[in-house]
Short mmCIF file of C-alpha atoms in Angstrom, two decimals:
data_model
loop_
_atom_site.label_atom_id
_atom_site.label_comp_id
_atom_site.label_asym_id
_atom_site.label_seq_id
_atom_site.Cartn_x
_atom_site.Cartn_y
_atom_site.Cartn_z
CA MET A 12 -9.91 14.91 -0.18
CA GLY A 13 -11.61 11.96 -2.03
CA SER A 14 -10.02 8.55 -2.69
CA SER A 15 -6.57 7.98 -4.13
CA SER A 16 -4.39 5.11 -5.06
CA TRP A 17 -0.70 4.61 -4.18
CA GLN A 18 1.96 1.99 -4.76
CA TYR A 19 5.26 1.30 -3.23
CA ILE A 20 8.28 -1.05 -3.89
CA GLU A 21 10.26 -2.03 -1.11
CA PRO A 22 13.29 -4.42 -0.45
CA TYR A 23 12.12 -7.63 0.70
CA ALA A 24 14.10 -9.91 3.36
CA GLY A 25 11.42 -12.69 3.92
CA ASP A 26 8.79 -10.73 6.12
CA VAL A 27 5.90 -8.70 4.88
CA GLY A 28 5.22 -7.34 8.25
CA GLU A 29 8.92 -6.07 8.35
CA ALA A 30 8.90 -4.67 4.89
CA LEU A 31 5.32 -2.90 5.63
CA THR A 32 6.91 -1.35 8.88
CA ALA A 33 9.90 -0.03 6.97
CA VAL A 34 8.11 1.59 4.25
CA ARG A 35 5.59 2.99 6.49
CA GLN A 36 8.27 4.56 8.72
CA ARG A 37 10.07 5.89 5.62
CA GLU A 38 6.76 7.33 4.53
CA PHE A 39 6.17 8.79 8.00
CA GLU A 40 9.44 10.60 8.08
CA ARG A 41 9.00 12.05 4.51
CA LEU A 42 5.54 13.42 5.37
CA PHE A 43 5.99 14.45 9.10
CA VAL A 44 9.79 14.61 9.68
CA HIS A 45 10.98 16.39 6.88
CA GLY A 46 7.94 18.60 6.56
CA VAL A 47 6.14 17.58 3.43
CA GLU A 48 2.90 16.87 5.08
CA GLY A 49 -0.50 17.36 3.10
CA ASP A 50 -2.74 20.26 3.77
CA GLY A 51 -5.05 19.92 6.67
CA LEU A 52 -3.48 16.67 7.64
CA LEU A 53 -2.32 17.71 11.16
CA PRO A 54 -4.59 18.64 13.87
CA ALA A 55 -3.97 22.15 15.13
CA GLY A 56 -0.81 22.34 17.06
CA ARG A 57 -0.20 18.56 16.98
CA SER A 58 3.22 17.30 16.09
CA PHE A 59 4.41 13.65 15.78
CA ALA A 60 7.39 12.07 17.03
CA SER A 61 6.71 8.51 15.83
CA ILE A 62 4.47 6.69 13.74
CA ALA A 63 2.87 5.26 16.65
CA ASP A 64 1.60 8.95 17.62
CA LEU A 65 0.11 9.03 14.03
CA ASP A 66 -1.56 5.75 14.34
CA ASP A 67 -3.33 6.81 17.71
CA LEU A 68 -5.19 9.47 15.64
CA TRP A 69 -7.28 7.11 13.74
CA GLU A 70 -10.08 7.28 16.26
CA ASP A 71 -10.21 11.00 15.42
CA GLU A 72 -13.21 11.59 13.18
CA THR A 73 -11.47 14.23 11.00
CA PHE A 74 -8.10 12.16 10.58
CA GLY A 75 -9.97 8.90 10.51
CA SER A 76 -12.06 10.02 7.41
CA GLU A 77 -9.24 11.54 5.65
CA GLY A 78 -6.02 9.72 6.35
CA THR A 79 -2.66 10.33 4.81
CA HIS A 80 -3.38 8.85 1.24
CA THR A 81 -0.26 6.69 1.56
CA ILE A 82 0.80 3.29 2.77
CA ILE A 83 0.60 4.75 6.54
CA ASP A 84 -3.19 4.26 6.11
CA VAL A 85 -2.67 0.49 6.34
CA TRP A 86 -0.87 -1.52 8.89
CA GLU A 87 -2.13 -5.10 9.58
CA VAL A 88 -0.81 -7.86 7.37
CA ILE A 89 -3.51 -10.41 7.02
CA ASP A 90 -3.66 -13.88 5.42
CA THR A 91 -3.73 -14.47 1.56
CA GLU A 92 -7.27 -16.07 2.20
CA ALA A 93 -8.65 -13.51 4.62
CA TYR A 94 -11.37 -10.89 3.85
CA ASP A 95 -9.82 -7.37 2.87
CA ASP A 96 -10.68 -5.10 5.76
CA ASP A 97 -9.93 -1.51 6.50
CA HIS A 98 -6.21 -0.86 7.31
CA THR A 99 -5.21 -4.30 6.08
CA VAL A 100 -2.56 -5.39 3.62
CA ARG A 101 -3.27 -8.84 1.93
CA PRO A 102 -0.62 -10.71 -0.09
CA LEU A 103 -1.88 -11.88 -3.43
CA SER A 104 -2.57 -15.56 -3.90
CA ASP A 105 -0.77 -17.21 -6.88
CA ASP A 106 -3.98 -17.38 -8.83
CA GLU A 107 -4.54 -13.60 -8.30
CA ALA A 108 -1.01 -12.81 -9.37
CA ILE A 109 -1.58 -14.64 -12.54
CA GLU A 110 -4.67 -12.87 -13.17
CA ILE A 111 -3.34 -9.37 -12.67
CA PHE A 112 0.47 -9.88 -13.77
CA GLY A 113 0.21 -12.87 -16.07
CA THR A 114 2.60 -14.99 -13.84
CA ALA A 115 2.72 -16.18 -10.24
CA GLU A 116 6.18 -14.84 -10.03
CA PRO A 117 6.03 -11.08 -11.13
CA THR A 118 8.99 -8.84 -11.42
CA GLN A 119 9.30 -5.21 -10.91
CA GLU A 120 8.77 -4.80 -14.69
CA ASP A 121 5.61 -7.00 -14.58
CA PHE A 122 4.45 -4.64 -11.78
CA GLN A 123 5.03 -1.43 -13.66
CA ARG A 124 3.42 -2.87 -16.83
CA ALA A 125 0.49 -3.67 -14.82
CA ILE A 126 0.34 0.00 -13.54
CA GLU A 127 0.83 1.31 -16.94
CA ARG A 128 -1.96 -0.84 -18.49
CA TYR A 129 -4.23 0.50 -15.76
CA ARG A 130 -3.35 4.20 -16.52
CA ALA A 131 -4.10 3.53 -20.19
CA ARG A 132 -7.35 1.97 -19.13
CA GLN A 133 -6.56 -1.11 -21.17
CA PRO A 134 -9.43 -3.86 -21.08
CA GLY A 135 -8.84 -6.35 -18.20
CA SER A 136 -6.51 -3.77 -16.21
CA GLY A 137 -9.02 -2.95 -13.56
CA GLU A 138 -8.37 -5.81 -11.29
CA LEU A 139 -5.14 -4.54 -10.27
CA TRP A 140 -7.17 -1.86 -7.96
CA GLU A 141 -10.20 -3.95 -7.04
CA MET A 142 -9.31 -3.85 -3.14
CA PRO A 143 -11.70 -1.92 -0.96
CA ARG A 144 -10.81 1.59 -0.04
CA TRP A 145 -8.45 1.85 3.23
CA SER A 146 -6.86 -1.56 2.21
CA ALA A 147 -4.04 -2.62 0.18
CA TRP A 148 -2.64 -5.71 -1.60
CA CYS A 149 1.21 -6.97 -1.73
CA ARG A 150 3.17 -9.42 -3.81
CA GLN A 151 6.87 -10.43 -3.56
CA LEU A 152 8.83 -9.46 -7.03
CA LYS A 153 11.41 -11.56 -8.56
CA SER A 154 14.48 -10.66 -10.14
CA THR A 155 15.52 -12.06 -13.50
CA ASP A 156 17.46 -14.85 -11.68
CA SER A 157 13.98 -15.75 -9.99
CA THR A 158 15.33 -14.72 -6.57
CA THR A 159 12.84 -12.54 -4.48
CA THR A 160 14.47 -9.03 -4.27
CA SER A 161 11.59 -6.70 -3.41
CA ILE A 162 8.02 -6.43 -2.56
CA ALA A 163 5.15 -4.28 -4.01
CA PHE A 164 2.40 -2.64 -2.01
CA TRP A 165 -0.35 -1.02 -3.48
CA GLY A 166 -3.68 0.32 -2.23
CA LYS A 167 -6.46 2.83 -1.78
CA SER A 168 -7.12 5.46 0.86
CA GLY A 169 -10.05 7.89 1.17
CA ASP A 170 -13.80 8.06 0.94
#
């Protein structure tokens, strides 16, 4: 299947882990409950009742090398200063946010502009996706009145 990148914006109520759980569950339901799953993603005859059932499959050689190419492929929130590792989500530091978004307090518009700059292959836009495969970054997003309203998650899956 190769590698792919993905991004999500989730409402934020102060806890990165809770926001990650909510968006992973919603993506699980979209893919597996509502029948939009990708080709070859399900082992023969296997269905999933919960995201925990799917998480158990990471030890399966076929599934573990393909994943879902969505936020489901990451599940552990690590510290801002920790090393990006497989299946982890790391909040960006203020310095990293300034480098990528031009501000330590990015808005949804700043996030979308960073995505657009990357898609247009503008110089200096590559740092948005410098995380290793099978990992993700996140950053709280501010509204125009400087309150935190949402959180962006973006990452890469696949080999």
